[in-house]
Amino acid sequence: MEQSEHSETKQQEQTSNLHGPELMHALQERRRERSTFRRALYMLRRNYLGVAGIAILSIVIIMAIFAPLVAPHDPSIGSIMDRLQCPVGTSCPVYGAEGETFTGTTEHLLGTDQLGRDILSRIIYGARISLIVGLTAVAAGAGVGVTLGLISAYYGGWMDSLVMRVGEVFLAFPFLLLAIALMAVLGVGLLNVIMVLAIANWILYARIMRGTVLSAKAEEYITAARAIGARDLSVLFKHLLPNCITPIIIFATFNVAAMIIAEAGLSFLGLGAGTGWGLMLADGRDYVGTAWWLATIPGLAIMLTVLSINLIGDWIRDALDPRLRNLG
Amino acid sequence: MGRYILRRSIHAVFVILGVITAVFVITNLTGDPVELMLGEQASQADIERVRAELGMDRPLYIQYVNFLADAVRGDFQDSLRFQGGAMEVVLSRFPRTLMLAGVALAISVVLSITLGTIAAVKRHSPIDNVVMFLALLGQSIPNFWLGIMLILIFAVNLGLTPSQGYAPSPIHFVLPAITLAAPGLARLTRLTRSGMLDVLSEDYVRSARAKGLQEQTIVIRHALKNASIPLVTVIGLDFGILLGGAIITEQIFQWNGVGQLLVEAIHARDFPVIQAAVFIIALSFVVINLLVDILYTWLDPRVRLE
C-alpha cells in the first residue's frame, strides 16, 4: 500500500514537470495504462484458458531456471545398461533380451533414451534452450524490425522504399526455408539459431510497425509534439513507439511460440542449437516402432509450452485489442 | 485490370532478381563457399583448384554478375553428388513436392472453411468450443511431431498406411498430407470463423434474413462468398508455409522431394543443389503470390480501383 502511494507521488512529480500537450499526453497515457492493466487482470479472472496457459508456462520457466536443482539426473550422462527403459506405469520389452519385459520405475519417471540418459532430466534442461531461443530471437527480430518500421514510416521517402523492398525479398522466402538456408551456411549453434530466426523474422515486425505508425503519425498529439519543438528522436521513441506498440506485443507473444517450434524444427533437421527438445525428437524418430516414449515426450513438451504461450497470447490480445485477432 | 497485372508482374520480376541476389549473398555470407563445400580436410591446392574451376577466384561483383546471368537461365552448375546440373536434379524432384503441397492445401482449405463456417454459425455452442480448441491445439503441435505420432498410430500400431516413402497412390499421401496440412488448417479455421462472424453481422445478411431466405442460402451464398475473399491472400501465403513445411515433412516420410533433397544437400555441402532448391522454392512462392494477387483483383474489383 505504502509502496503504491509512493509510486503515485513519484509519478505525480514526474508529470508536474510537463506542460501543454506533453502533460495531456502523459495523463492520457497513464490513464490508459492503468485501465488496460486492470482490464487485462479482469479478463484473466474470466479466462480459464489464459490462467491455464500462465500456469503451464510458469512451470516450464521454473524448470528451466532451476534445472540443476529440479533434474533428478545429469542430462548428458547415461548408463548403457539402463538404455531404452520405458516411463513409470508402462511396460516394454527389455532391449536385447528376447521375451523379457521391463516395467518403468520411479528412478527414471519418463524413461531413458538409447544411451541410457534420463528423459525427464533432458526435458528439464531442454526447456532452457527453447525459452532462450524463443525469447531472444523474438527480442532481436522485434528490436530490429520495430526500429526500421518506425523510422521508415516516419521519414518515408527513399528510406521507406529501401526497407520495404529489402523486406519483400525476405518475404519471398518461406520462413523455414530462409532459416534453413542461413543455418546451412552459418553452421549449427545456439547463437546462430537465434541470429538466423531473428534475420528471417524482422520484416514481419517492420511491416506491422510501419502500418501502425503511418496511421498514428497523422494524429494530433504528434502534430502537437512537433509544434512545441520535440526532436525527431523524441517523437519517434517517446510518442509514436508507446502508442503503436500494442500490435507488436500481441504478435511477439504468438511469435515466441512460433520461434520455439522453428528452433525445434531446425534441430530436428540437424541444423539447430545442437541440443534441446527438437534434437531429442529427431533421435526418437529412429526408435518410433520400438520405444514410443523417445519421440512422444519431447513432442508433448514442445506442444504444451507452445500451447501455453498461444493461450497467453489470446488473453493478451483480447485484453489489449480484440480487433487484432488476425495477428494470432 | 491489364495494367494492374502488368505492374504486379514487373514487380514480381524485381522480387525474383532480389531472390537471386539473396541466394548469392547467403552463399557468400561466411566468406568462402569453396572451403565450406570441400570441408576442413581439403588441401589448400584443392581449394584453389575448385575456386578457379567455379570462377570464384574473380572479384565478387564479377561473380555476382555471372551468377545472376546463369541463374536467370536456370544454370546453377553441376551437382557435386549427382550426375548432371543442379537445376535438373531439383526439377526432377519438384513435382513430388508440389503434389504433396497441393494435396495438403486442398485438405486444409476444404476442412478449414467447413469447420470455420460451422463454428461461426454455431457461435458459443459446444461444437464451436471444440472446433476452436482443436484449432488452438493444431497451431501448437509441431508438424514434425504430429508426423511421427501419425506414423506410430496408423502405420506402426494399426498398420493402415505405409510408414514412409513416395508412391503415386492415394494411401501414400494420407499421412504426409495431413501432417503438412495441420498448422495451416488450424490457422485458416480460426480466420474463417472470425471472417464469417464479421460478415454475419453485416446489414446485407440481415436483409437476406428479413427477405425470408433459408439460413443455408444466407450462409453459403451471401456470407461465405464474401468472407472467403480475404482468405484467398492467406491461402496464397499458406502455400509458401507449406513449401517450407514440406522440407521437414519430406524428411519424416522420406518423400524424396525437393525438401528432402535440400536437407541432404546441406549435410553433403552440395552448394549448387542448395542454391537451385532454395531458388526454385522461393520462385514458386513468388509466382503463386502473384497469381493470388491477380485472382484477388478478379474477386474483389475494389482492389483494382485503389
XYZ file of C-alpha atoms in Angstrom, chain A residues 49 165 168-169 171-178 180-186 199 254 260-266 268-271 278 281-282 284-285 288-290 292 295-300 302-304 306-308 310-311 314 317 325-326 328, chain B residues 11 14-15 18-19 22-23 26-30 36 133 136-137 139-145 148-149 151-152 156 187 190-191 194-195 197-198 240-241 243-245 247-248 251-252 254 262-263 266-267 271 274 277-279 281-283 285-286 289:
120
model
C -7.613 -20.988 -20.616
C 11.968 -3.538 -50.982
C 9.920 -8.021 -49.885
C 12.906 -10.158 -50.839
C 9.194 -12.321 -47.626
C 9.744 -14.109 -50.943
C 11.315 -16.946 -48.975
C 9.108 -19.217 -46.910
C 10.273 -18.562 -43.317
C 11.668 -22.041 -42.648
C 13.447 -22.161 -46.000
C 15.289 -18.918 -45.268
C 17.468 -23.470 -43.185
C 19.483 -21.776 -45.951
C 21.136 -19.431 -43.453
C 21.878 -22.257 -40.981
C 23.424 -24.262 -43.811
C 25.975 -21.500 -44.313
C 26.498 -20.335 -40.733
C 17.017 -12.341 -39.531
C 2.470 -15.595 -30.532
C 10.154 -22.379 -30.274
C 8.613 -24.608 -32.965
C 11.065 -23.257 -35.575
C 14.086 -23.965 -33.339
C 12.824 -27.476 -32.662
C 12.247 -27.931 -36.413
C 15.787 -26.819 -37.229
C 15.048 -31.921 -35.920
C 16.815 -31.455 -39.264
C 20.210 -31.380 -37.546
C 20.520 -27.614 -38.134
C 13.940 -30.891 -31.276
C 12.582 -35.792 -31.135
C 14.895 -36.420 -34.081
C 13.418 -40.656 -31.077
C 12.208 -40.929 -34.679
C 9.364 -44.941 -33.142
C 8.490 -48.618 -33.638
C 10.275 -49.893 -30.520
C 7.430 -44.770 -28.412
C 9.670 -39.130 -29.631
C 6.370 -38.741 -27.781
C 7.616 -36.999 -24.630
C 9.729 -34.190 -26.161
C 6.911 -33.522 -28.639
C 4.447 -33.214 -25.752
C 7.034 -28.616 -27.118
C 3.281 -28.770 -27.643
C 2.390 -27.851 -24.047
C 3.671 -23.615 -27.319
C 0.031 -24.118 -26.351
C 0.541 -22.223 -23.092
C -0.699 -19.267 -27.516
C -3.275 -19.237 -24.697
C -5.089 -14.990 -26.869
C -4.862 -9.863 -27.423
C -7.295 -11.220 -33.825
C -5.687 -11.801 -37.243
C -2.677 -14.752 -33.875
C 7.209 -6.095 -59.505
C 12.257 -7.488 -59.446
C 11.474 -9.621 -56.389
C 16.163 -9.898 -55.338
C 15.766 -13.592 -54.511
C 19.798 -13.065 -51.673
C 20.825 -16.615 -52.657
C 23.674 -16.138 -48.346
C 26.129 -18.423 -50.157
C 28.958 -15.903 -49.744
C 27.984 -14.969 -46.199
C 30.878 -16.655 -44.460
C 32.576 -24.857 -46.805
C -9.876 -25.731 -29.075
C -5.608 -23.895 -30.999
C -4.138 -27.351 -30.426
C -1.475 -24.403 -34.087
C 0.540 -25.594 -31.116
C 1.514 -29.039 -32.409
C 4.849 -29.063 -34.219
C 4.088 -30.835 -37.502
C 7.234 -32.971 -37.296
C 5.923 -34.405 -34.031
C 5.866 -39.135 -36.050
C 2.750 -39.680 -33.920
C 3.311 -42.992 -38.118
C 3.281 -44.510 -34.621
C 3.217 -48.997 -36.699
C -4.917 -21.100 -38.663
C -9.708 -19.547 -36.910
C -9.570 -16.944 -39.681
C -13.632 -14.658 -37.416
C -14.264 -13.566 -41.028
C -18.593 -13.666 -37.687
C -17.831 -10.220 -39.164
C 4.580 -20.747 -49.037
C 4.391 -22.065 -45.488
C 6.531 -25.402 -49.240
C 8.693 -24.545 -46.223
C 6.960 -27.154 -44.055
C 11.163 -29.682 -46.038
C 10.510 -31.244 -42.634
C 12.329 -35.703 -44.126
C 9.963 -37.570 -41.763
C 11.338 -39.999 -46.760
C 17.724 -29.721 -49.822
C 18.416 -31.115 -46.349
C 23.073 -29.162 -46.846
C 24.577 -32.093 -44.943
C 26.106 -25.963 -52.737
C 21.228 -25.900 -52.217
C 16.495 -25.762 -54.439
C 16.249 -22.514 -52.445
C 15.747 -20.588 -55.696
C 11.037 -22.924 -53.812
C 11.251 -19.133 -53.444
C 10.397 -18.680 -57.136
C 6.260 -18.850 -53.754
C 6.591 -15.541 -55.652
C 1.525 -14.979 -54.667
